[in-house]
PDB file of C-alpha atoms in Angstrom:
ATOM      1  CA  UNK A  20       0.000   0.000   0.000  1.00 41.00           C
ATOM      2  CA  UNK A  21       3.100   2.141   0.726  1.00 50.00           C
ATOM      3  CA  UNK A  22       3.982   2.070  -2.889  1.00 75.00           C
ATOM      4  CA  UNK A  23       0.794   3.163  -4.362  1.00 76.00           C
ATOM      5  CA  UNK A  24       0.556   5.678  -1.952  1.00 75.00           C
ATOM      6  CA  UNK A  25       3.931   7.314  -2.907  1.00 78.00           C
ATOM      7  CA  UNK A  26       2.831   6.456  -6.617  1.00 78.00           C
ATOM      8  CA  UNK A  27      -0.335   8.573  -5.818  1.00 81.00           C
ATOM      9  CA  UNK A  28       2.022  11.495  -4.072  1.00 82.00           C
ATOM     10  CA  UNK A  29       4.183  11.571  -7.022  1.00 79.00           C
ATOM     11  CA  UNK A  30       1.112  11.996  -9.443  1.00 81.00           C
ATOM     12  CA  UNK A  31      -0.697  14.440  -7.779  1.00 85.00           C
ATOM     13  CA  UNK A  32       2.500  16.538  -7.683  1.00 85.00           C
ATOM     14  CA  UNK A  33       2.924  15.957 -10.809  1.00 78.00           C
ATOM     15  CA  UNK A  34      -0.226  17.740 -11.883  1.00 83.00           C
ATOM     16  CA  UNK A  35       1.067  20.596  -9.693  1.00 83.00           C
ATOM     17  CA  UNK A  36       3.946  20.969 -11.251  1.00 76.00           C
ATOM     18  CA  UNK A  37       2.581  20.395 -14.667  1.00 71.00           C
ATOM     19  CA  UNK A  38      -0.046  23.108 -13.953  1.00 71.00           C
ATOM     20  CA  UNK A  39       2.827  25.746 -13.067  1.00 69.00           C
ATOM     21  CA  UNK A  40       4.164  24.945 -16.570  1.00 64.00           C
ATOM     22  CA  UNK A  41       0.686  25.734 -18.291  1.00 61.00           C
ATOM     23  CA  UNK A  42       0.547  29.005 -20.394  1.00 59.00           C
ATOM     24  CA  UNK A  43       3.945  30.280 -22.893  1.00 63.00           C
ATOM     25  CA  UNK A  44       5.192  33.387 -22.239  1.00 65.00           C
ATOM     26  CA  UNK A  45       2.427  36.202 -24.719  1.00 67.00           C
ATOM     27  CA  UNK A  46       4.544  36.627 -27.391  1.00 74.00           C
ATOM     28  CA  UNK A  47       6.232  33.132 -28.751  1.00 74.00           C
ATOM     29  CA  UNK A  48       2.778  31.404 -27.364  1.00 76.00           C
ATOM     30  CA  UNK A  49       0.981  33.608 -29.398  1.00 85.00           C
ATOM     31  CA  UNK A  50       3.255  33.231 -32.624  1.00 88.00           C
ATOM     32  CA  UNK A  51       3.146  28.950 -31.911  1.00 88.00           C
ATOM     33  CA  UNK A  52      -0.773  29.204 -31.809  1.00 90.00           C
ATOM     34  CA  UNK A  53      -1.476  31.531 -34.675  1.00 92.00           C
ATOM     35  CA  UNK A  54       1.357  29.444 -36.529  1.00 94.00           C
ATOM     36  CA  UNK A  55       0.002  25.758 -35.696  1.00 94.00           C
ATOM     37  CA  UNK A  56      -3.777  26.711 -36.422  1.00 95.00           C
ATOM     38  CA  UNK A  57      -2.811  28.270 -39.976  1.00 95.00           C
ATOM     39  CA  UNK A  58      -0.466  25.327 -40.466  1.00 96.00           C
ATOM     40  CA  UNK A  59      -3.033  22.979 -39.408  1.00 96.00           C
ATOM     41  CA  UNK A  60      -5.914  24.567 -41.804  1.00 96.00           C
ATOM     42  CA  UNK A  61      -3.826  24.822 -44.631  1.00 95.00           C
ATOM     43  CA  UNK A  62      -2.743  21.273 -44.210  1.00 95.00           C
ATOM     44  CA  UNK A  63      -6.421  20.080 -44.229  1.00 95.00           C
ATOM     45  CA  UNK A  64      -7.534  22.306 -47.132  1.00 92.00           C
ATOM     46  CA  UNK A  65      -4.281  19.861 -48.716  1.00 91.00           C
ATOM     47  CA  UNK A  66      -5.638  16.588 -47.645  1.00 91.00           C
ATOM     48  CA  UNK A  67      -8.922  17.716 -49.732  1.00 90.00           C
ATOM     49  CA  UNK A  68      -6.674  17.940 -52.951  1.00 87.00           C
ATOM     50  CA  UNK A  69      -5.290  14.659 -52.140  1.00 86.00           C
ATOM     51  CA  UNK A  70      -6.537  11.163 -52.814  1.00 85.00           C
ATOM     52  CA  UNK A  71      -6.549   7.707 -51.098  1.00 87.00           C
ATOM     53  CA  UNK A  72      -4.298   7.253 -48.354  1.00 86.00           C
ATOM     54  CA  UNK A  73      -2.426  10.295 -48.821  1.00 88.00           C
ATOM     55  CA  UNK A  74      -4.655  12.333 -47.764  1.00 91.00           C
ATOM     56  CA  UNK A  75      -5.658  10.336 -44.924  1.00 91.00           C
ATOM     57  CA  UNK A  76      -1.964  10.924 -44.077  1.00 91.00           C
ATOM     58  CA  UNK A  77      -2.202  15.190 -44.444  1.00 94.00           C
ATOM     59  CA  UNK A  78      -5.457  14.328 -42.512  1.00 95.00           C
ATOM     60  CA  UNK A  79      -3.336  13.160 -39.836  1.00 93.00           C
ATOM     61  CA  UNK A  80      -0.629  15.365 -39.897  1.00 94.00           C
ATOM     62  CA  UNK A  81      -3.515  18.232 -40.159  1.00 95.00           C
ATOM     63  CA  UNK A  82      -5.101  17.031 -36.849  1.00 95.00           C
ATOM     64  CA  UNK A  83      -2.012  16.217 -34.888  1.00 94.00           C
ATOM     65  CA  UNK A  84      -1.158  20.554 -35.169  1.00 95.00           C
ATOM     66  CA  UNK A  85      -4.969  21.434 -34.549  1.00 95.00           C
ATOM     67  CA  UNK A  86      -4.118  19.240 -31.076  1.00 92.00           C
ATOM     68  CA  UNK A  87      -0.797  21.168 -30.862  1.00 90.00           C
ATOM     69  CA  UNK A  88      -3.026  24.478 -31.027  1.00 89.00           C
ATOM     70  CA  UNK A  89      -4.260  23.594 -27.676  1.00 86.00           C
ATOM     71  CA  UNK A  90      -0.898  22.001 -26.071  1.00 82.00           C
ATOM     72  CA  UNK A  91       1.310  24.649 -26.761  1.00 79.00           C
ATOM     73  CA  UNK A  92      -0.005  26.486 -23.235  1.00 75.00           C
ATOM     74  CA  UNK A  93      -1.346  23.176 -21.739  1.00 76.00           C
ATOM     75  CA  UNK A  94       1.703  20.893 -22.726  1.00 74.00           C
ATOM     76  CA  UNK A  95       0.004  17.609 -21.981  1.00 73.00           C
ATOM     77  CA  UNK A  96       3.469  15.963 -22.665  1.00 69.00           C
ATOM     78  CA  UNK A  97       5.071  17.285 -20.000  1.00 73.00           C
ATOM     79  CA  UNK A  98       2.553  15.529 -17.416  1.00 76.00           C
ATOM     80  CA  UNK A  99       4.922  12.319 -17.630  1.00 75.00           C
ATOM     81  CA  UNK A 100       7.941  13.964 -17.360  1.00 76.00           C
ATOM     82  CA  UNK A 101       6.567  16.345 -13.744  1.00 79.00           C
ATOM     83  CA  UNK A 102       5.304  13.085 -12.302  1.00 82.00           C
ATOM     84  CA  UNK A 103       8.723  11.273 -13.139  1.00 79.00           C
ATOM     85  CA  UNK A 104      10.223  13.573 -11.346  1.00 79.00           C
ATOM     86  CA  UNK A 105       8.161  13.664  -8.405  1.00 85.00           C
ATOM     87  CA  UNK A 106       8.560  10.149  -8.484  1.00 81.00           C
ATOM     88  CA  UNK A 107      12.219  10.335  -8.358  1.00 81.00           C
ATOM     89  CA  UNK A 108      11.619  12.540  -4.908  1.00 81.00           C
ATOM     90  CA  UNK A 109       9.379  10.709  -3.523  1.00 81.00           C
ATOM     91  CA  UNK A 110      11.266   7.308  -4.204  1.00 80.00           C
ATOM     92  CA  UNK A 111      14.543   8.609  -3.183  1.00 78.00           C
ATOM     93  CA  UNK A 112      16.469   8.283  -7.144  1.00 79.00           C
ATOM     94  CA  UNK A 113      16.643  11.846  -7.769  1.00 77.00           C
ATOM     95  CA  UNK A 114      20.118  11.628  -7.893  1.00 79.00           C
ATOM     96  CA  UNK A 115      20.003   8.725 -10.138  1.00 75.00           C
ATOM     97  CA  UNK A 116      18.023  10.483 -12.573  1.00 71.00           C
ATOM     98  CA  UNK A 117      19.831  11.443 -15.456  1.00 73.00           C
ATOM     99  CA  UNK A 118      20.241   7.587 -16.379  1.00 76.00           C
ATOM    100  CA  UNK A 119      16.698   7.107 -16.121  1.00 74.00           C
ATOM    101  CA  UNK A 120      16.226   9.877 -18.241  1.00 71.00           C
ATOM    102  CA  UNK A 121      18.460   8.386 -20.657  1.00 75.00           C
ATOM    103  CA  UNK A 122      16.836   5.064 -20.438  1.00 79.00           C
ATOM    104  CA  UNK A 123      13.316   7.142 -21.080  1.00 74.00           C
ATOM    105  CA  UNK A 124      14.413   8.712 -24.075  1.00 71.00           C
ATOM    106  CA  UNK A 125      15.543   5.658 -25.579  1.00 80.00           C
ATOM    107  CA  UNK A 126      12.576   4.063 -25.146  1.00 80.00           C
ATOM    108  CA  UNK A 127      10.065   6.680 -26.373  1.00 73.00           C
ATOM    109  CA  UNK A 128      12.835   7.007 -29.316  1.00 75.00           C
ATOM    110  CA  UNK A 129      12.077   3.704 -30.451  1.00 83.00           C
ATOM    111  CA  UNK A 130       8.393   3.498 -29.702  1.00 82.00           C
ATOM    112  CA  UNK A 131       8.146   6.498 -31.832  1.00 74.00           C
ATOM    113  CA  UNK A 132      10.818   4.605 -34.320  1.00 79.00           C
ATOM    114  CA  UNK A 133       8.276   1.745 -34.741  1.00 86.00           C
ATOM    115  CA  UNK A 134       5.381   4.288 -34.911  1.00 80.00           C
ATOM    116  CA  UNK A 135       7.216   5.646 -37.499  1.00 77.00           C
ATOM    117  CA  UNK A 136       8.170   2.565 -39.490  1.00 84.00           C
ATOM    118  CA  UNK A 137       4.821   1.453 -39.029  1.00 85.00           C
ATOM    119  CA  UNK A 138       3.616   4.780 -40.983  1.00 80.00           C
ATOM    120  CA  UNK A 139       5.900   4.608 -43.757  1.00 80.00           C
ATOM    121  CA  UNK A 140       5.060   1.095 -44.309  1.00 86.00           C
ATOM    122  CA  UNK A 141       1.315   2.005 -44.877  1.00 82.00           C
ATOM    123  CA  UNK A 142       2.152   5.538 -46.404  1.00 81.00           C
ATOM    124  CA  UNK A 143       5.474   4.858 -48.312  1.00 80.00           C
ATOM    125  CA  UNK A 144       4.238   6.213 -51.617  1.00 76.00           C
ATOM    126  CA  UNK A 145       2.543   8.955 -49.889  1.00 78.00           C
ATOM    127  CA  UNK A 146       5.246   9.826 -47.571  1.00 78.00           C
ATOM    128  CA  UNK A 147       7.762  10.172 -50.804  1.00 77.00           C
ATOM    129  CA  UNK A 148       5.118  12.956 -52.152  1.00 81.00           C
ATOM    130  CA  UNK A 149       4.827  14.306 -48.796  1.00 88.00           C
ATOM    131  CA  UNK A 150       8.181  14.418 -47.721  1.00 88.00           C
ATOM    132  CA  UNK A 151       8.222  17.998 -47.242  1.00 91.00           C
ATOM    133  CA  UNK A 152       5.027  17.849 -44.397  1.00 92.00           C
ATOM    134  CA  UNK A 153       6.044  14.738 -42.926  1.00 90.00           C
ATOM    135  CA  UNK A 154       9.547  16.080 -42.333  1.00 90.00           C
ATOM    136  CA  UNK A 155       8.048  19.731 -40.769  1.00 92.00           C
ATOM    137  CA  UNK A 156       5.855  17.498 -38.709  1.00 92.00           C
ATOM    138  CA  UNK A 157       8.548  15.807 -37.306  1.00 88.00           C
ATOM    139  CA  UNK A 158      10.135  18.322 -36.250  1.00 89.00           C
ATOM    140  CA  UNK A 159       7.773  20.728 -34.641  1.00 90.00           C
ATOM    141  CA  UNK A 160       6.192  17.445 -32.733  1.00 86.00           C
ATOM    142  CA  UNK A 161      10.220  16.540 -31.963  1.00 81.00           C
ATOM    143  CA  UNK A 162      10.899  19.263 -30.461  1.00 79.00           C
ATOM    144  CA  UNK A 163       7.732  19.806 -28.486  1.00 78.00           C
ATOM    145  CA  UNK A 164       8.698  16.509 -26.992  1.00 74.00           C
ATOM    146  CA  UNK A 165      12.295  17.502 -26.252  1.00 71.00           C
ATOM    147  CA  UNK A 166      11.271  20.830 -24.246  1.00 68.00           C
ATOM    148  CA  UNK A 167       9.480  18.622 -22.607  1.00 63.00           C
ATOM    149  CA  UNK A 168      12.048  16.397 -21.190  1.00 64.00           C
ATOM    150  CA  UNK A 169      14.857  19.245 -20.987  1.00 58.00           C
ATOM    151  CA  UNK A 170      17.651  16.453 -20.419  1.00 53.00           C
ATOM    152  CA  UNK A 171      20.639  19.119 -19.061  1.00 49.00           C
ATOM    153  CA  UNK A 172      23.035  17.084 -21.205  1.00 52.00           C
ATOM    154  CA  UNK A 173      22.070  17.857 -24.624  1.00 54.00           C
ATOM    155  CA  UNK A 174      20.025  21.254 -24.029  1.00 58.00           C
ATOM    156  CA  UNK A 175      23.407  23.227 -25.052  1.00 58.00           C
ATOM    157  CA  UNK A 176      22.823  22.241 -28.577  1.00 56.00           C
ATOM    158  CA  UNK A 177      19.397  23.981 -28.228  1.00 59.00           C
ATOM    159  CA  UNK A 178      19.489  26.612 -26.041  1.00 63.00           C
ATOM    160  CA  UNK A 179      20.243  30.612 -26.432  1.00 66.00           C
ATOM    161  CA  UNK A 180      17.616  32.908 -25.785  1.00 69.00           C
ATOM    162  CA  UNK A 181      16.881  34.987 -29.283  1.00 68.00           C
ATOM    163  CA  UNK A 182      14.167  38.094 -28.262  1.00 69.00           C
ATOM    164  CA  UNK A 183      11.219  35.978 -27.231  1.00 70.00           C
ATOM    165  CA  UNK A 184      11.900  33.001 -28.355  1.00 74.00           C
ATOM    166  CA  UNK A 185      15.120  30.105 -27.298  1.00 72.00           C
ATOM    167  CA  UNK A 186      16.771  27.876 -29.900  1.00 74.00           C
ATOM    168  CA  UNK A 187      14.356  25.178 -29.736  1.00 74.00           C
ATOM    169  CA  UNK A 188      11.275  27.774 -30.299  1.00 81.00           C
ATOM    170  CA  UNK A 189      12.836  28.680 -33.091  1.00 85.00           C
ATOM    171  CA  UNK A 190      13.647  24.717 -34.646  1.00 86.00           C
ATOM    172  CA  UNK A 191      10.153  23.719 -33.949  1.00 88.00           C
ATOM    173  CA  UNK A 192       8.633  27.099 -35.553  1.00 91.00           C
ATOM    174  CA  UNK A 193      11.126  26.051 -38.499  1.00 93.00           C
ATOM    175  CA  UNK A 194       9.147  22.918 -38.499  1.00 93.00           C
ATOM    176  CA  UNK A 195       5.951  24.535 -38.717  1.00 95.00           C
ATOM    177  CA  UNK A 196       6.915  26.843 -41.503  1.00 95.00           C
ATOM    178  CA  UNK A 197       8.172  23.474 -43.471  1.00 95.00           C
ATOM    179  CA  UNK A 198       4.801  22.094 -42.899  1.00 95.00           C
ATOM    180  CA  UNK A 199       3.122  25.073 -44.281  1.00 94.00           C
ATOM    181  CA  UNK A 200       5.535  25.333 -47.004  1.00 94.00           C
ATOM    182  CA  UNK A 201       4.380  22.048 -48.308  1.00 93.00           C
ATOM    183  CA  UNK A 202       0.543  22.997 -47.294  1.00 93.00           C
ATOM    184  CA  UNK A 203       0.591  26.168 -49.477  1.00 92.00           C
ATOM    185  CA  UNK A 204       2.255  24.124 -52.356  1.00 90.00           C
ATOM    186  CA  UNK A 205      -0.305  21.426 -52.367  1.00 89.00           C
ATOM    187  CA  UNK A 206      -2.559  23.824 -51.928  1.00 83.00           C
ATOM    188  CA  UNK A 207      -1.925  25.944 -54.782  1.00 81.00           C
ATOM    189  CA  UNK A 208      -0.310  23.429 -56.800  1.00 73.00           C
ATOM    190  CA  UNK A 209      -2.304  20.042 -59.001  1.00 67.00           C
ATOM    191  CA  UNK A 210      -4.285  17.829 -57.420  1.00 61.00           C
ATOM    192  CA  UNK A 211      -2.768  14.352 -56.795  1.00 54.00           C
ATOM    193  CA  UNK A 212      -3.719  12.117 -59.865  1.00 53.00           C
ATOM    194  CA  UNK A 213      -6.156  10.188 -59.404  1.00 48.00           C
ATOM    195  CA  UNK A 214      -4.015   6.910 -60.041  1.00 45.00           C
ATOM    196  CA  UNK A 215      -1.479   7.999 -57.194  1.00 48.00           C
ATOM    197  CA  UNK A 216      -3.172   6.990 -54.142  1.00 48.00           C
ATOM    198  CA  UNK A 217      -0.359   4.852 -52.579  1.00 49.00           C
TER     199      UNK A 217
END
């Protein structure tokens, strides 16, 4: 019972801590919102000019920066990674951290590798056409997953404060303009043929 009390401890403090991290500073949370909702519309107005499962794939991509529209002042992602670290408190491995950490991010990296195979199994034509989105996509959602985790080790190769925004602001919003390069192309540019629907 001791252990699922601790485990309870850790969670609610978790949500504390996850709460304090709720809301971007007014500027660069501003520029993420405004930038993932036209992203995301653009994107869907795409998928329409698509066909078969392509544009279930721009469909996907389309929804997945409507949700980030939302989590860029709520970042839901970071939940895990406030309870982890109550946990570590609570259990008394706080100082043991970092290689947990390490262990983390090698497992989300390859649960997000098979997620990953998995789609370009089922989209490879589609992601060859797409290359452009699914690339921005990756990494805007990349990097909203690395803030999240803010491992001390590699953060040098991201941080640097630039006006409102740090070095990984501006990679992900890098993402989100190659995402809505590719939107505005398809957009603008011939519908998918009708026998390309790979």
């Amino acid at each position: 019972m001791g252990d699922l009390g601790t485990i309870a401890e850790a969670a609610a403090c978790g949500i504390r801590d996850w709460m304090d991290l709720w809301g971007d500073p007014p500027i660069s949370g501003t520029v993420f919102m405004a930038s993932y909702l036209a992203a995301a519309l653009l994107i869907l107005s795409g998928a329409r000019r698509s066909a078969g499962r392509e544009r279930t794939l721009w469909r996907i991509c389309g929804f997945l920066f409507l949700f980030q529209v939302v989590n860029t002042h709520l970042d839901a992602h970071a939940l895990i990674f406030t309870t982890g670290r109550c946990l570590a408190h609570a259990q008394g491995w706080y100082q043991d951290r970092h290689a947990v950490q390490t262990l983390a991010v090698i497992g989300l990296t390859s649960v997000v590798g098979l997620i990953l195979l998995a789609i370009a199994i089922r989209f490879f034509r589609s992601i060859l056409r797409s290359f452009m989105l699914v690339l921005g996509v990756s990494i805007a959602l990349g990097f909203t997953v690395l803030k999240g985790i803010n491992l001390h080790g590699i953060e040098a190769y991201y941080a640097g404060q630039y006006g409102p925004f740090r070095g990984a602001d501006l990679i992900e919003l890098s993402g989100i303009a190659l995402a809505l390069l590719a939107a505005l192309i398809r957009r603008f540019g011939p519908r998918t043929p009708a026998g390309l629907t790979g």
